[in-house]
Each structure stands twice: as structure tokens, then as C-alpha cells.
Amino acid sequence: MLRTEKVLLLRGPQGRRSVRVVREHYLRPHVPCGSALCRAGCPREGKLLSDDATHYVVPDWKAVQDYLEILEFPEMKGLVFMQTACQALQHQRGRRSIYNACVWYHNHLSGRMPIVMVTDDGDAIKQLGSETEGVFVISFKDYLDNFWPDLKAAHELLESVQQSRRESEGQEGGRKEYAEHVPPEALGAGIKSGRFLQGVLNVNKHRAQVEAFVRLQGSGNKEKDLTTDVLIHGTRARNRAIHGDVVAVELLPRSEWKGRTAALCENEAEDKAAGEAAGEPMPTGRVVGLLQKNWRDFVATFPSQEESQSHGKAAQKVLVTPWDYRIPKIRISTHQAEALQDFRVVVRIDSWESTSLYPNGHFVRVLGRIGDLESEIQTILVENSISVKPFSEAQMCEMPPVVPDTPWEVCPEEERRRTDLRDTHLVFSIDPEGCEDVDDALSIRELPNGDLELGVHIADVTHFVAAGSYTDIEARARATTYYLADRRYDMLPAVLSANLCSLLGNVDRYAVSVLWELDGASCDIKRVCYKRSIIRSSFQLSYEAAQALLDGDRSVAESLPELAGLPDGAARARKAEELCWAVGRLAEVARRMRARRDLLGALELEGVEVRVQLDAQKNIGDLVPRQPLEAHEVVAECMILANHWVAKEVCGRFPHRALLRQHPPPRQEFFAELRQCAAAKGFAMDTRSNKALAESLDRADDPSDPLVNRILRSMATQAMSNAVYFSTGSCPEEEFAHYGLALDKYTHFTSPIRRYADIVVHRLLLEADPAGPKGGGPGSTELEELCRHINSRNRAAQHAQKQSTELFQCMYFKDKGPEREEPCTADGVVYSIRTNGVLVFVPRYGIKGAAYLRNKEGLVLSCQGDGACEWRPGSLQRFPTRITSTPASGEGVTLNLFDHVTVKILVQTSRCHADTVRLQIASCRPLQAPAGDPPQSSRVSRTELVREVTRTAAEEAAAQFAQGKSQAKKAEEEEGCAEYRQTQGSNLYRLLEEIKDLALMDVSANSGA
């Protein structure tokens, strides 16, 4: 590095002269040009300029700022972005430095390639345009006209951007529609003094024109003693803030506080009904300034021909409707409004002046035709800011060469450095059927001293992905693999995720292994070690196959493909017996581990997870709610154990820069509806701690209706805070804990193929090894910023997965709609009461939705003698646990919490927004299940039985330990352990083993742990 000095003149306070400051500035002595025409010996690696470029173009900072979308066109080749331009975006200067860089390029390549600098600064064009032969300085419009005359899309986008800028300038001085924002320096002072509150704006998508809430953040808010969100009522009070903006809020006087609306509402079109039922007044405020804008790419739709107000060849000012209900309409100028009426398009916001009712923006690109599957998938990706471009050539060049006919082999040098487990451990994986990205594998064996060794083996991704490499940078940007209903977008190239890093069966793989020595009787952990290893997975089991082995079906083991290649029948039988023993013993250990967490207050929550069954043509066969299996619980418990112990290790070694995962305790007010619903069935919910909540949920069991407990657990899940990643240097230790898992420290270590957080943790764990690599990890501040990015990408992945499932649900029910003469009806359970209807859970399809008792015409639901319903004039009356309709004629309807009703499942289509599933009460009586359907109560009651047995044994062991009676303790522990052992004698576990489809827990809630 070349050390130079940079002189800065810093403006002093008012009345004082400027201060001259000299700072050290370091320059790179050799900057590779990246050009194939170079004769100066620059290295040809990393990102290179295209060989077929006819010229090189260097934009200045203003061109980068205004025309980045155009520069992103794939046709644009030979682009050179100067570091000066990127830095100058913050300071809006540096044009001369960029020109000097263009001259350097021209001289460096000996004039073999024209260099074009683009800028919209007319003075710079006049001054620099003829200064150096071979270096051209022109405007962006002239650049497109001369070099890309046939690139129509770029010309249209340029016109849209420039028109948007002209309109923004023209609106200055008009009539004020909104109050001016408080200047930034005054906002900061107001937040420090407590006058203003800081938080993130969340718009209610069902009442986007009326209700928004600000979730408070920052120390200044604590002085107000506010424990709830701040209501922002109406768009005027929102003052040009959009959903996701970080805003400064000023509280209104208490006399102006309003309440949250309690009525059901489909979308913002029904906001007129908002005044008919408001809850208790809550803190209400108005936005006074924006601290951080959430302006991004928005998917929008042009108005239909009937809605359009103007047509013609001149540039039209059009209000486009965003796909997201929470985003206001955006005014753009374009010639293509009529041609693009049937398409989803991407737009961006450029400005929102106080004189305009709507923000100004510009059209960017077309996604596809409305209703087309690929268009709707792309819409979901854009709305969640998910970029899934193919991996670049530079990234793929970092991948190890893989030849189909020549299997990948272990490097001899790595073989000497690693612990070889291939011949000593029976390693196997348990994953969903057809899984390609196998992150984890398991092993268990009996040691000579009678103890057990439990192993969790995780793919060693960091061996192939070096820190700071192009692949690492891309993985960091993606942060996670995105799973949609019909596809996935990998965080890593497929050569790693589905091959070299995937722990597939009967191939050698590098792993990071956590090995515990467990007491053979009590399963107490005696010691743990962490090793870089070489493994060979003997079996690649599906969850269903593992469950069959747990249920005693030995024929499954004998039919496994891994055993088919063994010629000797005795060898096959011996190998199958080893696998059955290992899976059964692993389940016993998992039960013990779960029981101990139960004693600490671990929660068993309920998540609604639906799997879309697709055929080869992506036609939807069925929607199948995920069925919990004990095999799910076994794998989850082993992964939780590994994550917990790795968290303790990295936190102990790096107390100020370890990446952990915390689950904060939920806010008590979020449990209000749960407590009210439980009380309707006579159950009391103690929510003061996770242990008290877990015990309350266990007691809330209605033998006549197992769905009651399932719904209550689902409502408890909804009340939970989100688990997030954090840096230990940015958080006090008392806030490290994971509320849901009842663990003092937790992290993610077990899925480095699909989560970047796990890669960071792997590097920390290996750095903690005396023989491992040292240094280079992110510091506390950098890690804190990285955690924020990963948390943001995780939320995007969850939203995208949910929205894609809802898309396929709508496609499924459209095929079964009234127009197909196949009305879809199902049994539903009422779980919440509103002023104009109820919320219903449909267990068959895992759907939650609103069902109205009063329609838009003001008619109320009336029940006939056969239970069928129809609309009639009348009134509604709402009570805490029931709602009653009183029609002018006919029989009224009273629905209580947890009543079963028959609902029709319909699809409400929308041209501008996503289609949505709607529920309509068809009968006040339950739908009779078909004779072939198994009763849902059986699984829940067996689950409770197994949990009670496990908890009783664990509590007994804990009591014996506290009494200190060593001999009695040892004997009874062995007796308690025998309860779970597959012995030949008759015992309780033997009885439970005969029951099919045991389910200890729905681990769908743990997927976000």
C-alpha cells in the first residue's frame, strides 16, 4: 500500500473558521485493469471485462445514482465502476478523479479501446470532452443514442427516469398536501430529549388507508413508559412514510388517542366500516420525519382500460397499484400504459414531495403476464428483495473440478489432518424424501466401558468456501437458501450444495463432528469434543423410513437400497440389525434430552405447515398438512443439542464476537387473546414464564376435541417474538437465552449448506481449535451488521415461502371452485370472535381465515332447520366468547369459541394483488368426516401419554439426584432407563412401541429456532 495524505477542510461551528485536517490515505500500488487487451501483465482472475466489448464505459457518480437500472441491462458490457464514483455517491463530488481514471485506462491499454465517460454535467462535458484523444465525455442520453440506438427498453427506461425527475422538480412550490418533515438534526435532538419516538412503521394490510403501527426501538422510548405500539391513524398522520420506513413519531394528546379496529376487513376498500367498532384507546401519534427509507423495487399493475383516464401518444401520468396493499399508489410517466395493462411490472419510487398526494416513480421492467405462474413467482421474489441470478463465472471458477466418471476423492493431506470415522462409526442421515442438500448425519455406538458415544456430523462447507472468496461474498449476500412451494434457490452452487458438501450415502465427505460421551444408564453428558473429520454415510434414510424402524418394521431396513448391493444375506441382516439398534437407541437418547429441556420450560408449539403435492407437470394433486413423526423429534433434538454445545464453546472462546441466536420472551399483552380463548374452555393460562406457559398448555386438553389444544398452541406460537441472530459483543449476557427451547445459549451450526450464519459459526469453532486457522473473523461491530443482514434475509425467505404456498393453495381451490361444479367444503373451528364475523381454522388444509356473519350489503347469517345458512336482514351482537346474529325472520345463529362449522373454501381473485382464500360458512354444524379418515384425537392423546411418561421419569431422576442417595439413585436410574429400553419383557415402553405414528412434538415450530 502507498501511504499518502488527504487534506480536509472541516467547517467549524457558526462564527468560527474552518479547520484544516490532514489524514493518512492509502493507495493500492497495482490495480488490475481486468481487460483482455492488457499488455502490462495484470492478473487475469476474478471479475473481468467482457472480451466482446466494443468500448469501455465509465459512469460518474450522478450517472450511477440516476441510471443504475439501465447500466444493469445484460447488453451493457465493458462497464468500469470507479471506487471514487461509489464513494462520491455520499459526497456528490469526484468527477475530475473519475476522468483521470479514464485517461489512465486509455494509456494503460495503449489506446486499443475507446473509453467513454458518461455524465449529465454539461460543464464537465464542455471542459473535458476534447481534453484527451480517445477518451469521450458525453451525456447519458447521447451515450444511448450513439452506442445503443436499438436497445429500446433502455431508451424507455431513461425517458421514464428523466420524466419522474422533471415532475419532482415541478411539484416544488405547489399546495401542501402533507406537513414538512422535521430536519434531520432536529430529529436527532428530539429523539434524545424524548420528544420524538423512533420505530419501524408497519401498515395493516387489511386497512392500509387507516391503520399503521410503529414498533418502538431505541433508548429514548423507555422514558415514555410505553409498552405497546403507537397507532398512526390515517395517511395524513403517516406523512409520506411507507411500510418498513424507520420513522420519528410525535405522540398526540391523550384526548386524541384512538383504538384498534376489531372488525374483519378484506382490504383497504372497506375502510369506511372502520369506525363501527374500535378497541380501547391506545397511544396514537403522527410521523414527523423519516430516519431511514424502505424504498425498494415494487411490483405494480397498470390500471385497466376502463380505469384509465387518458390515452394518447404523449407521455402519460399514470397511477399504478402496487401488489402489496400496504404501499400507496405510485405516479409514473410512460408511453406504455395501455400496452402493459395485463402485465406485472417493476417500479421504483424517486421522490415524494409534500405537495403530492402520491409518490413519483418510474417504470423499470416487465415481469410477465398477470396470473402466469412464473410471473407470480417472480413477483414474490421481487417483493421480498430476493435476487437469484445464476452464479457468476468467477464464482464457478472457485469450485473444485467434478468429472462425472471420476468420483471426488479425499485429499491425502486432509486425510492426515482429520479424524477418520469411516470404518469406526455407523453414520446415517434422516431427511425428507428426495433431499439433495444433506447438511447433517448422525451416529451412535456403545463404548467398551458401557457408555454411549453420540455423534452429530455436519458438512464442512468452510473447506470449500474460503472467507472473502467470490463464492463467500455471494453466499453472504443471499444469506440463506430460499425454499418455495415448487422450487428452491440455493445459497451455494449446486456442485457444493447437492454434491461435494452433501452427506450423501456411501461416499466420502469432509465433516465437522461433535461427539459426546454419554453415561450408558442416565445419558448424562460426560465429555464433548469437536473434530474436523472424514465420514462415509452408510444409510440415507427418509423420515418415513426412520419412523417405520422406530415402530418395529424391520422389513423397511431390509429393503433399503444401501443393503441391496450386499451379496451375502447374513451381511445384509447384520447391517440391518445395526441400523435398527442405532435408530432405536438414538430415539431413547432424544427422549431423555427432550425431557430435561421440558423440566426447564421448553415449549411445544404448533405451526401450520402445508405441503403442496405436485406432479411432473407442476399440477397440484393435493394440499397435505405436515404429519409430525417421532423421527422428526429425534433429529430435531440432536440438532438442538449440537447447536447448544457449539454455542457454549464459541461464546466461551470469543465472548465479544460470537454469533448466537436469541429468542426474547414475548410481550405479555400478546397473550391476551390466548388467555381469553383458554378461559372459554375453563383453562387458565399462566404466561409469566416459559415453564409456566408450557405446563398450562399441557393441562389445556379437551378429551372430546383434541383441536382445542392444537389451536391454543398455535395462538401461543403467534404471540411469540421472532428468534434472531446477534453478536455477543452487542448484547448483555442475561439476554442471550432462547425462550422457546429453554436454553441459556443457542446458535445455528447444523445447516451450513443453506444458512450463512452456520458458516460463520463453523469458522469460529475451527478458530477455537488450537490446530485450526487463526484470525480473520469479523469483529463485534461488523458481526452485528452481518446479523442484521442475515435476520432480514431470513424474514424474506419465510415470507416468500408462505406467499408461494398461498399462491398454490389458491390455484388448488380455483380448480375446485363453483365454476367447476366441485365446491370445496371442509370442517372448520372458530378460534376468534370479531364484531362482524369470526376467524376459522380449517385443519384439513391448514388454513386460517375470516368468515363473515354480516356481508357488505348489511345482511346477517341465518340458520335453516337443516343447518344450512343464508343471508337475511338483521343485527349482530358480539360477546367476548361468542357472537349472535338475529335475523328479522328465520332462526338466528350463535357461534362460540371452538365451535365446529362447515365452510366453503373460495378464492377471491384480484387483478392488482395476490389471489386470496376466503371462507364462507355453509352450515352451523360440523362437516362429517369421510369414513376412511382416521380420527385426529388419536395422535394427540398418544403424544400426551408419551410426554407424561418421559416427564415423570425425568422428574423422578432429578429428585433422586437432589437427595444425594447415590446407591438408590443408581438403581432407580437403571430402572428408569429400562423403561425406555427395548427389552424382551413386558413394560410400558413396549406397550407404547406398538402404537403407530408416535409424535412427541410438532417440530415445525423449531424450524425457526
PDB file of C-alpha atoms in Angstrom, residues 830 832-838 851-854 876-885 893-897 899:
ATOM      1  CA  VAL A 830     -63.916 -20.971  15.393  1.00  0.00           C
ATOM      2  CA  SER A 832     -61.529 -15.807  17.440  1.00  0.00           C
ATOM      3  CA  ILE A 833     -64.562 -13.523  17.618  1.00  0.00           C
ATOM      4  CA  ARG A 834     -64.776 -10.180  15.754  1.00  0.00           C
ATOM      5  CA  THR A 835     -67.543  -7.601  15.545  1.00  0.00           C
ATOM      6  CA  ASN A 836     -68.760  -8.741  12.119  1.00  0.00           C
ATOM      7  CA  GLY A 837     -67.616 -12.358  11.947  1.00  0.00           C
ATOM      8  CA  VAL A 838     -65.227 -14.996  13.204  1.00  0.00           C
ATOM      9  CA  ALA A 851     -65.759 -15.934   7.857  1.00  0.00           C
ATOM     10  CA  TYR A 852     -68.320 -13.127   7.873  1.00  0.00           C
ATOM     11  CA  LEU A 853     -71.625 -13.125   9.702  1.00  0.00           C
ATOM     12  CA  ARG A 854     -72.543  -9.789   8.118  1.00  0.00           C
ATOM     13  CA  LEU A 876     -75.231  -8.825  15.157  1.00  0.00           C
ATOM     14  CA  GLN A 877     -74.182  -8.788  18.779  1.00  0.00           C
ATOM     15  CA  ARG A 878     -70.648  -9.636  19.871  1.00  0.00           C
ATOM     16  CA  PHE A 879     -69.629 -11.008  23.272  1.00  0.00           C
ATOM     17  CA  PRO A 880     -66.123 -11.939  24.498  1.00  0.00           C
ATOM     18  CA  THR A 881     -66.523 -15.642  23.692  1.00  0.00           C
ATOM     19  CA  ARG A 882     -69.432 -15.754  21.233  1.00  0.00           C
ATOM     20  CA  ILE A 883     -71.250 -13.838  18.515  1.00  0.00           C
ATOM     21  CA  THR A 884     -75.006 -13.894  17.798  1.00  0.00           C
ATOM     22  CA  SER A 885     -76.872 -12.934  14.650  1.00  0.00           C
ATOM     23  CA  VAL A 893     -77.006 -18.086  14.665  1.00  0.00           C
ATOM     24  CA  THR A 894     -74.808 -18.190  17.757  1.00  0.00           C
ATOM     25  CA  LEU A 895     -71.184 -19.213  17.347  1.00  0.00           C
ATOM     26  CA  ASN A 896     -68.958 -19.843  20.350  1.00  0.00           C
ATOM     27  CA  LEU A 897     -65.217 -20.182  20.516  1.00  0.00           C
ATOM     28  CA  ASP A 899     -67.462 -24.442  17.730  1.00  0.00           C
TER      29      ASP A 899
END
